[in-house]
Coordinates of C-alpha atoms in Angstrom, one line a residue:
X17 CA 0.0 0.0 0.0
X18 CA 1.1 3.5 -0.8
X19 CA 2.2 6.0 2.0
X20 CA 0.6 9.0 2.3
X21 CA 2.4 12.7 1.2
X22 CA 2.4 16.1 2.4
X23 CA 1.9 18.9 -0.1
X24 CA 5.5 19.0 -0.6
X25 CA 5.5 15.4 -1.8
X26 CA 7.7 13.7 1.2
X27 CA 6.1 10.8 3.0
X28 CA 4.3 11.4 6.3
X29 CA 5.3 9.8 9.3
X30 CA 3.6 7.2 11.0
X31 CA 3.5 8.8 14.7
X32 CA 1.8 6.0 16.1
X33 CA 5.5 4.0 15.4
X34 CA 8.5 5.2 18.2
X35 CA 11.9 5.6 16.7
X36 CA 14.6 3.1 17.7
X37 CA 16.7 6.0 19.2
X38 CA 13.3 6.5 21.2
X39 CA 13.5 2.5 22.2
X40 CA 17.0 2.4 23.0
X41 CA 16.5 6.0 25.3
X42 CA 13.9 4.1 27.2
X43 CA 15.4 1.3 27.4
X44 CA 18.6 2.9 29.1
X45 CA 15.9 4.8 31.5
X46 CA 14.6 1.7 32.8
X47 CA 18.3 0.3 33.4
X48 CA 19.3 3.5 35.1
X49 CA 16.7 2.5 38.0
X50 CA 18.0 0.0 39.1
X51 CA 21.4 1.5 38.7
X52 CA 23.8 2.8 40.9
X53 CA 26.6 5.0 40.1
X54 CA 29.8 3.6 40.5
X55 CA 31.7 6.9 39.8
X56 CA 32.8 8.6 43.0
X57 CA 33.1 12.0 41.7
X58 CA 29.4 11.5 41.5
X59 CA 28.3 10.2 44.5
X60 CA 26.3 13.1 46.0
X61 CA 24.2 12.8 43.3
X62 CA 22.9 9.0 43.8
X63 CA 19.4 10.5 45.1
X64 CA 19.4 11.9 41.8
X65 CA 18.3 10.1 38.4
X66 CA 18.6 11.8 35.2
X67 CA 16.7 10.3 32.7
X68 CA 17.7 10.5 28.7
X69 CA 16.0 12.8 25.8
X70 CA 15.8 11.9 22.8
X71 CA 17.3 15.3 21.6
X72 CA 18.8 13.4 18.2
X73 CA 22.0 15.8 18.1
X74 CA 24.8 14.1 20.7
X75 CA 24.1 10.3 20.4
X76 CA 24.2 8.5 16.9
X77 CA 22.1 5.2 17.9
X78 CA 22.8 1.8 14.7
X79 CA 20.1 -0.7 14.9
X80 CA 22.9 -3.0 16.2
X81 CA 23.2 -1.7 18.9
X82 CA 19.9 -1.7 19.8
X83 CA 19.6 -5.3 19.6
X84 CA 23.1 -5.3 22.3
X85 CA 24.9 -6.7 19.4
X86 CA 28.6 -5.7 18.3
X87 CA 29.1 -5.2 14.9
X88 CA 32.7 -6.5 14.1
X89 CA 32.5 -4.8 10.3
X90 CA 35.1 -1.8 11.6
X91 CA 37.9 -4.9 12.3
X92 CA 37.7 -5.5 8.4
X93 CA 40.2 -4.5 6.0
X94 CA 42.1 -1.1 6.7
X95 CA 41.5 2.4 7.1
X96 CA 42.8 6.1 6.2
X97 CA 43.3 7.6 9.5
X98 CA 44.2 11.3 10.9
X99 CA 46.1 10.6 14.1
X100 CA 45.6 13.8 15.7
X101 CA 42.2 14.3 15.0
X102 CA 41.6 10.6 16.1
X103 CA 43.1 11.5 19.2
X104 CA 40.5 15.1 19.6
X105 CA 37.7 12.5 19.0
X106 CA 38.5 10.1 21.4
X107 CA 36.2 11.6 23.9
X108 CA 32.7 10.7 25.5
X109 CA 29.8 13.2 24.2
X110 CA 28.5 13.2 27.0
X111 CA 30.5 12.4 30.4
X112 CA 34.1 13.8 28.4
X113 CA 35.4 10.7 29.6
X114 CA 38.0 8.9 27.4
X115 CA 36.6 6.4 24.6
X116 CA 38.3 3.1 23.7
X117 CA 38.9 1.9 20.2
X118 CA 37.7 -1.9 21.8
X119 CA 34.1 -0.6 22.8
X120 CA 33.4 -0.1 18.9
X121 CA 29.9 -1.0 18.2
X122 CA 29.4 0.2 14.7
X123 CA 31.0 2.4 11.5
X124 CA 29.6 4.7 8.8
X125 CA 32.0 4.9 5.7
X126 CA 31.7 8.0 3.9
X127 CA 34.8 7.1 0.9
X128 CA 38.0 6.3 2.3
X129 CA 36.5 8.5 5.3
X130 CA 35.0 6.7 8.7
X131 CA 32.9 7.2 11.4
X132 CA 33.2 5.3 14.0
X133 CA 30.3 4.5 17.0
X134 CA 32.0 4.0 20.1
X135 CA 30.3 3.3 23.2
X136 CA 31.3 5.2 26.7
X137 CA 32.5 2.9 29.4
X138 CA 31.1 4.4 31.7
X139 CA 28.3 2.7 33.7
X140 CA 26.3 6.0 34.3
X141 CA 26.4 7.3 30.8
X142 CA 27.0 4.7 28.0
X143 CA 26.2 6.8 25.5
X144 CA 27.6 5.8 21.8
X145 CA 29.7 9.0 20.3
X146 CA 30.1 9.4 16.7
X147 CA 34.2 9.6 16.2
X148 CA 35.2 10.7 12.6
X149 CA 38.8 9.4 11.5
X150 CA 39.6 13.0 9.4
X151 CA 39.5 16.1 9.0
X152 CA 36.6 17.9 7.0
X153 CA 36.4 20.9 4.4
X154 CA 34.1 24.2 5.3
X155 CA 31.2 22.7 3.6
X156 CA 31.0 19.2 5.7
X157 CA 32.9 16.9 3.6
X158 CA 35.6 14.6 4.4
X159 CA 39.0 16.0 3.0
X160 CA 41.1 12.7 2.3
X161 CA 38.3 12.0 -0.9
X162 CA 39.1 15.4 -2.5
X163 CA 42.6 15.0 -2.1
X164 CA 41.9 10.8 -3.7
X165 CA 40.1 13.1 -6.6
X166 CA 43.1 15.3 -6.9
X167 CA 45.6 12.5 -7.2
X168 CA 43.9 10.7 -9.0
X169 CA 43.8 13.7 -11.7
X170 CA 47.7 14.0 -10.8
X171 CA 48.7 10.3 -11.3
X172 CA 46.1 10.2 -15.1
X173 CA 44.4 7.5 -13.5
X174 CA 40.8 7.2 -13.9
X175 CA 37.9 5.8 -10.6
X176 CA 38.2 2.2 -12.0
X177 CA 42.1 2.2 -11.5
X178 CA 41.7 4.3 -8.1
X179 CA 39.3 1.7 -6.4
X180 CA 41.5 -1.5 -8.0
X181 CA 44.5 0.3 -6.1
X182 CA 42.5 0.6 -2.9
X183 CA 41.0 -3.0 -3.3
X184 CA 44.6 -4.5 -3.1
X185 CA 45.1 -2.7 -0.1
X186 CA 42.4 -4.1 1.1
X187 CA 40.6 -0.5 1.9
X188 CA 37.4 0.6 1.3
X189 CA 36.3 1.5 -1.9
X190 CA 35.0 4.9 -3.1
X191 CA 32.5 5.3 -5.7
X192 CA 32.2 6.8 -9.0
X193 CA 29.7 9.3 -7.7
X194 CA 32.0 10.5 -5.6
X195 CA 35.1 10.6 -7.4
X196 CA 33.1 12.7 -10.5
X197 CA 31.4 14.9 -7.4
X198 CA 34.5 15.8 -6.3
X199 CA 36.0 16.6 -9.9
X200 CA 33.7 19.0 -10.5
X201 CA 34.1 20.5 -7.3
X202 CA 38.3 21.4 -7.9
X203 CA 37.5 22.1 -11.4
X204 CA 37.1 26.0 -11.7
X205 CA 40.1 26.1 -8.9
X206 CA 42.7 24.1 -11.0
X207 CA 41.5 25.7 -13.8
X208 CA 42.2 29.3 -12.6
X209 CA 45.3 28.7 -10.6
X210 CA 46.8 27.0 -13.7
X211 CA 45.6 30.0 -15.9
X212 CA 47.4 32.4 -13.4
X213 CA 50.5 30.5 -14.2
X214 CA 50.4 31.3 -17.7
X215 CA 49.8 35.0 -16.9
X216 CA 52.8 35.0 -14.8
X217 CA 54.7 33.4 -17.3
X218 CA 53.2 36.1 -19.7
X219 CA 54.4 38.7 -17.9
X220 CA 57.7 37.2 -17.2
X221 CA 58.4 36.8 -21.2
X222 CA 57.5 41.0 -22.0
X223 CA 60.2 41.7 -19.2
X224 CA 62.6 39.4 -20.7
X225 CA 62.2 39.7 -24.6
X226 CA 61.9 43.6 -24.0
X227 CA 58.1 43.1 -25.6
X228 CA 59.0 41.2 -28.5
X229 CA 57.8 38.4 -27.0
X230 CA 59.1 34.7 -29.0
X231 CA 56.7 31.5 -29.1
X232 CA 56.3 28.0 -30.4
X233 CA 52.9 27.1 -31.1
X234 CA 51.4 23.7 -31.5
X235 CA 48.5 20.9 -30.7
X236 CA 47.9 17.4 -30.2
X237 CA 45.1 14.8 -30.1
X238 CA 43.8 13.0 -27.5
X239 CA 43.3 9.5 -29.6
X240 CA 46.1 7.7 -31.9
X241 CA 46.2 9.0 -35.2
X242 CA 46.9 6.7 -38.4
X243 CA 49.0 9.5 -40.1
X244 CA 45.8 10.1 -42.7
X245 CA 43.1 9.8 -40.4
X246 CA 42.5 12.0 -37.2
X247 CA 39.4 11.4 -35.5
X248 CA 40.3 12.5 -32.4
X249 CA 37.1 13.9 -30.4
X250 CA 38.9 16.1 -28.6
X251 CA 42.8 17.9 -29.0
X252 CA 44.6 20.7 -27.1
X253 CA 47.0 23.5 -28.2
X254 CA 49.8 25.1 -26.2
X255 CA 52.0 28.2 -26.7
X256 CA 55.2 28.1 -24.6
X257 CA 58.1 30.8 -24.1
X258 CA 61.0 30.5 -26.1
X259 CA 63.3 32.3 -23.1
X260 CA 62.3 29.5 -20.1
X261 CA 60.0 27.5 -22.2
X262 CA 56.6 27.7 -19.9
X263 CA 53.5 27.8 -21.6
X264 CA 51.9 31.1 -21.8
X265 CA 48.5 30.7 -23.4
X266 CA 47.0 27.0 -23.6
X267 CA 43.3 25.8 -24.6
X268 CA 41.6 22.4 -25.0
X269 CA 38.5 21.5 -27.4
X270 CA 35.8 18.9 -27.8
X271 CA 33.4 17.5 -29.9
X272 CA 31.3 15.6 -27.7
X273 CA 29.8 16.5 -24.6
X274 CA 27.5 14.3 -22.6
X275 CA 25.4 17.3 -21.6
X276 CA 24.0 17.5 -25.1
X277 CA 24.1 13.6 -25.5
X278 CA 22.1 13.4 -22.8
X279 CA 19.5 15.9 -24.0
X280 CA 19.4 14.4 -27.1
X281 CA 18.8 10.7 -26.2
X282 CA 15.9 11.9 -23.8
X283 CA 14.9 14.4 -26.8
X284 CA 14.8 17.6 -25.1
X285 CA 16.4 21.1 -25.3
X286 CA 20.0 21.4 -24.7
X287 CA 20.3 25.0 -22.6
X288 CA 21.0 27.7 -24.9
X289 CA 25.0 28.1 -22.9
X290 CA 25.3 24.2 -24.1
X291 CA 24.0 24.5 -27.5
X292 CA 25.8 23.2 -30.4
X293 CA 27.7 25.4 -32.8
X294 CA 25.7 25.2 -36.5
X295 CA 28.6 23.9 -38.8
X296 CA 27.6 24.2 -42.8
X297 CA 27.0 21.4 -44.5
X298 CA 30.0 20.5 -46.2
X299 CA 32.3 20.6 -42.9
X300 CA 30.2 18.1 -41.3
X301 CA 32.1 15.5 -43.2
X302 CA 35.4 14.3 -41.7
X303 CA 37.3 14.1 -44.9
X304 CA 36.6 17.3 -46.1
X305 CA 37.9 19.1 -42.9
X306 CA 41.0 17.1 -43.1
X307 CA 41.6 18.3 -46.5
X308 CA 41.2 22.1 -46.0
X309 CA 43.7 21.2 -43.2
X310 CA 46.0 19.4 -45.4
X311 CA 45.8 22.3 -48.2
X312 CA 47.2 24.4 -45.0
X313 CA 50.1 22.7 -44.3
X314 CA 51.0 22.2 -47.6
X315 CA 50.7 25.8 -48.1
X316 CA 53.1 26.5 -45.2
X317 CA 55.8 23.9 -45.4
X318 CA 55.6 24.9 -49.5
X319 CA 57.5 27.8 -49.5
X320 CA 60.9 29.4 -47.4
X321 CA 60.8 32.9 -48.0
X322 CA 57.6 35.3 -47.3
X323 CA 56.5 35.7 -50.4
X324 CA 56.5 32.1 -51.4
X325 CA 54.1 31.4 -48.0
X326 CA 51.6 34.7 -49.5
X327 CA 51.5 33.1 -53.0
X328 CA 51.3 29.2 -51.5
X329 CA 48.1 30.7 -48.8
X330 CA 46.1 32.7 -51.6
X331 CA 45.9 29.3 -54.0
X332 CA 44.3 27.4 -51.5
X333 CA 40.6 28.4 -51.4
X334 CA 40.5 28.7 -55.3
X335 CA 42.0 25.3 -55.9
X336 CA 39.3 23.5 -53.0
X337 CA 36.2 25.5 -55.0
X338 CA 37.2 24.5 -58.4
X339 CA 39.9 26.8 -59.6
X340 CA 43.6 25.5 -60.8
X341 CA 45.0 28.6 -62.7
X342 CA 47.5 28.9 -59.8
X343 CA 48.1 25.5 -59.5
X344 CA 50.7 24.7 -62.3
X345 CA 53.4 25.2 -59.8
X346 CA 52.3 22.9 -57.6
X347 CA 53.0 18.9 -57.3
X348 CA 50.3 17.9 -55.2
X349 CA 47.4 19.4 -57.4
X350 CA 46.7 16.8 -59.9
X351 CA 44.8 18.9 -62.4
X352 CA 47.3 19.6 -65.2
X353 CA 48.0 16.0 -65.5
X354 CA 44.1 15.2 -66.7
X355 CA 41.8 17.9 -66.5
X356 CA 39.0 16.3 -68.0
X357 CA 38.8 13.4 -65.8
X358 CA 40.3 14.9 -62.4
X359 CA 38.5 14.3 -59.1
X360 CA 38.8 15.7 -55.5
X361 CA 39.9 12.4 -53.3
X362 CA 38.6 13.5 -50.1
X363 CA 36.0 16.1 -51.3
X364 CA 32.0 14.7 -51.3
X365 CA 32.2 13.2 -55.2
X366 CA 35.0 14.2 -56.2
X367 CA 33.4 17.7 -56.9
X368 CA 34.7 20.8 -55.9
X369 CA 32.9 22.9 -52.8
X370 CA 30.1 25.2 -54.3
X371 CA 28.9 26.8 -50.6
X372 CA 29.7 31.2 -51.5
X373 CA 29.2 31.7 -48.0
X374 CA 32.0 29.4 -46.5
X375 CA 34.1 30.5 -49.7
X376 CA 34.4 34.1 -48.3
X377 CA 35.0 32.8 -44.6
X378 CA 37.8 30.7 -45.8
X379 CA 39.3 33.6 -47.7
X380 CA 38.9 35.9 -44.8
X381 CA 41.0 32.8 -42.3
X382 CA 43.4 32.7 -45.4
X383 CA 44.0 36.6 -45.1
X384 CA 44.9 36.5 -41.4
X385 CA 47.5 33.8 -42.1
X386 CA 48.5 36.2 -44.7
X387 CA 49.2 39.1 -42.8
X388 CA 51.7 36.9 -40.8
X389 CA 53.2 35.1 -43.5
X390 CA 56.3 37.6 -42.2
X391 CA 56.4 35.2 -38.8
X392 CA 55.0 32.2 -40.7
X393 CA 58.8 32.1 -42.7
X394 CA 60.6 32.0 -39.5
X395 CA 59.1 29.4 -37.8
X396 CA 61.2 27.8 -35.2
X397 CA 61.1 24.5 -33.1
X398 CA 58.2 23.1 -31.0
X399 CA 60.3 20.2 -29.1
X400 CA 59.3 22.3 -26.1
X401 CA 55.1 21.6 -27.3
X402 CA 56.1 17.9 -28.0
X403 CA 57.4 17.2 -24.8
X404 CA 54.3 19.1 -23.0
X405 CA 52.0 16.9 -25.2
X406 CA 53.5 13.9 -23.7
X407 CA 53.2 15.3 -20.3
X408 CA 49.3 15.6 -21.0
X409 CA 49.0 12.2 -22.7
X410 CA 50.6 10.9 -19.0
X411 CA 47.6 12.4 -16.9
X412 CA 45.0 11.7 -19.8
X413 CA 46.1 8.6 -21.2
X414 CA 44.9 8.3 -25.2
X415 CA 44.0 5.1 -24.8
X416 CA 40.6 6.5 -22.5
X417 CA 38.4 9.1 -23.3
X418 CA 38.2 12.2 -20.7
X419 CA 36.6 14.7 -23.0
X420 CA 33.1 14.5 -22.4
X421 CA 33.1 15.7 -19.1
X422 CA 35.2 18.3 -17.1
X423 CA 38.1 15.6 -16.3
X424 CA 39.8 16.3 -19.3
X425 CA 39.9 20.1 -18.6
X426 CA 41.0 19.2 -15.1
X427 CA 44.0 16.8 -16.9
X428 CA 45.1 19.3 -18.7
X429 CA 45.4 22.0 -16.4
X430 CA 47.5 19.4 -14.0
X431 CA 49.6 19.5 -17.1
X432 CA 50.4 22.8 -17.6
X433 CA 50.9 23.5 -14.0
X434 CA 53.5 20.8 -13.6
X435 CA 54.8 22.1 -16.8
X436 CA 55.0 25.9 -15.2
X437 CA 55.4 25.3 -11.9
X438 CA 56.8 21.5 -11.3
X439 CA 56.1 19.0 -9.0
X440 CA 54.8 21.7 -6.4
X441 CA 51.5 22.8 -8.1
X442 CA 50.3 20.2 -5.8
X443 CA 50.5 22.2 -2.5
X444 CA 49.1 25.3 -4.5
X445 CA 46.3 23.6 -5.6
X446 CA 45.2 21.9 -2.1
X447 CA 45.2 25.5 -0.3
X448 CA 43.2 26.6 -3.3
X449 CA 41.1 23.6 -2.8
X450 CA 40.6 24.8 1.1
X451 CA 42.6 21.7 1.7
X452 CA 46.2 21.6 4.1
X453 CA 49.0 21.7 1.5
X454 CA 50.3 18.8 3.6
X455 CA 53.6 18.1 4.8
X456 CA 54.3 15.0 3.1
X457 CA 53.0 16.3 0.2
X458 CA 54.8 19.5 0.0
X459 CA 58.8 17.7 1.1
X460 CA 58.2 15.0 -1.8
X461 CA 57.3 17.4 -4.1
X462 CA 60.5 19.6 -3.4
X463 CA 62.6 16.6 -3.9
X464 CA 61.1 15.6 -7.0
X465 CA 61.0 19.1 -8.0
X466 CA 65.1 18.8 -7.5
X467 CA 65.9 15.8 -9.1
X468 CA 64.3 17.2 -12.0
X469 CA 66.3 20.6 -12.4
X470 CA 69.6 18.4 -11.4
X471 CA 68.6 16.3 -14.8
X472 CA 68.1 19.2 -16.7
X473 CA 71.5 20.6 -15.9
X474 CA 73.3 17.8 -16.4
X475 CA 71.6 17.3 -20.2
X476 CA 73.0 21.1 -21.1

């Protein structure tokens, strides 16, 4: 049978049923009776009984212990623990009498978080105290699963490989839920401290290059390429200093999102912020963005001096819409060799685009590469982007997919903060986080931190 509901749509209680924190209260009432204290610094008060409210707020009652039966589930496995705050805990409720660890009765497990139910010793109180192994954040949760959801971020694992590592262990497990939860909650703070980085680094580069500030630019993908076919659904780009070689200016993109997948499955509206970006027709199509790409780079690796580059950029719209009167210099347009019979190979039918609109977009992208075909000439190395890239492949492996959710942005701003600031983002972030930098934390980081100047000295 149904229970009834309010107008707020909970379910009513049934008043006519007492609590079992009402049951146990009376039942320690009746005990009390026939009861004496045994404690002397109470003995002046033995004409006096004081019987138990059920005031809900100082004694955490399990339905084991109503029944008078230990539960011996808190002997099981291992636990993260906070000696000091173990030791502030370790106090009756009640009577401020200290607890024992051997009068456990019960646990709650919030993560790799515990709280344990201990019941007082004392004859004239046994009360059961709530006695929670860490140390907790502003807003009520436990702070040892936001720092799991950090390192985990840190180490590029992912919650299946975190709860595998805790299950050899033999500790408790935490769950996806919580894990994601927690993601989301250090998102925006990574996110802006690793952003201040690159302003720092910004600023640092004007003062050094006397404002003529020197940059390698470059990307990567997320997912394997074949060497003709990217289909990565999500890539990054970086632009690092040439004087110190930290990344100024980085930004990450996606093509799926499983805000939008969700509204579309269930066939509702994606929020207008979330909404997808109208592509035209022709770009939908994989191989025809690859090709515009391709014309690109053959246009920018074609020629060595600036006006080679000009000449090689302002071909490259005609010859994908059908016109080859600049192509006879070229060996990778095929048109001189058959015009009757030649055929676009990754263009839809081997026709030539026909869309005016995207014509005079492209030509208007071509003319801003154009008006740095100057810089364009003098391009220099991007070893320093390479070795980043495999810095962000090590905290979002390509092999797993990130990018539909905010882990990914979280990845790669653990990337460019170890690639700015080393090993010791770490601390910076925790504090950020409204989490102690930690001691252990912060002297391993300044170790690793050395060892890795000490190899870079000793490779120059």
């Amino acid at each position: 049978m149904d229970r009834e509901r309010n107008k707020s749509g909970f379910f009513i209680r049934n008043k006519s049923k007492k609590s079992k924190r009402h049951s146990f209260l009376k039942k320690l009432n009746n005990d009390r009776k026939n009861t004496s204290f045994q404690n002397a610094d109470l003995q002046d008060h033995n004409q006096y009984t004081h019987y138990l409210t059920d005031i809900g707020c100082e004694v955490s009652i399990d339905e084991e212990i109503i029944d008078a039966n230990k539960s011996n589930t808190w002997m099981e496995g291992r636990r993260v623990v906070e000696l000091d705050v173990l030791a502030r805990e370790m106090y009756c409720c009640r009577c401020n009498l200290p607890l024992h660890l051997s009068n456990t009765v019960g646990e709650r497990l919030f993560g790799l978080a515990s709280v344990l139910l201990i019941k007082c010793d004392n004859s004239a109180c046994l009360a059961t105290t709530d006695v929670h192994t860490g140390k907790r954040t502003p807003n009520g949760s436990y702070c040892i699963n936001s720092k799991v959801a950090i390192g985990m971020t840190h180490a590029g694992m992912g919650p299946s490989h975190v709860n595998n590592f805790l299950t050899e262990c033999n500790l408790p497990p935490i769950s996806d839920t919580t894990l994601r939860k927690k993601e989301k909650e250090f998102s925006k703070t990574i996110h802006d401290v690793a952003m201040t980085s690159c302003r720092e680094a910004q600023h640092q580069e004007i003062l050094l290059s006397h404002g003529k500030v020197a940059a390698s630019f470059d990307g990567g993908w997320q997912k394997r390429g074949s060497g003709w076919n990217y289909n990565s659904n999500t890539g990054h780009a970086t632009m690092i200093r040439k004087e110190t070689g930290k990344i100024m200016l980085w930004d990450q993109r996606s093509r799926s999102c499983k805000t939008c997948e969700y509204h579309l499955a269930n066939q509702t509206t994606i929020p207008d912020q979330l909404s997808i970006l109208k592509w035209y027709k022709e770009l939908k199509q994989d191989d025809t963005r690859e090709y515009i790409l391709r014309c690109f780079m053959y246009a920018i690796t074609g020629g060595t001096t600036e006006d080679d580059i000009k000449v090689s950029l302002d071909r490259i719209v005609p010859h994908i819409f059908g016109n080859h009167d600049s192509c006879r210099e070229v060996t990778w347009c095929k048109y001189e060799e058959d015009p009757t019979n030649f055929k676009y190979r990754s263009l839809p039918g081997g026709n030539p685009l026909t869309n005016e609109s995207l014509k005079e977009e492209l030509l208007v992208l071509v003319s801003k590469y154009t008006s740095r075909s100057n810089a364009i000439a003098e391009l220099g190395s991007t070893q320093a982007n390479e070795s980043f890239n495999q810095m962000a492949s090590s905290k979002a492996p390509k092999s797993r997919h990130y990018g539909g959710s905010c882990s990914l942005k979280n990845r790669l701003s653990a990337a460019v903060l170890q690639k700015n600031e080393g090993y010791s983002y770490l601390p910076k972030v925790n504090e950020a986080s409204n989490l102690s930098p930690g001691d252990f934390t912060t002297s391993l980081t300044l170790k690793m931190d050395a060892k890795r100047k000490k190899k870079k000295a000793d490779i120059k």
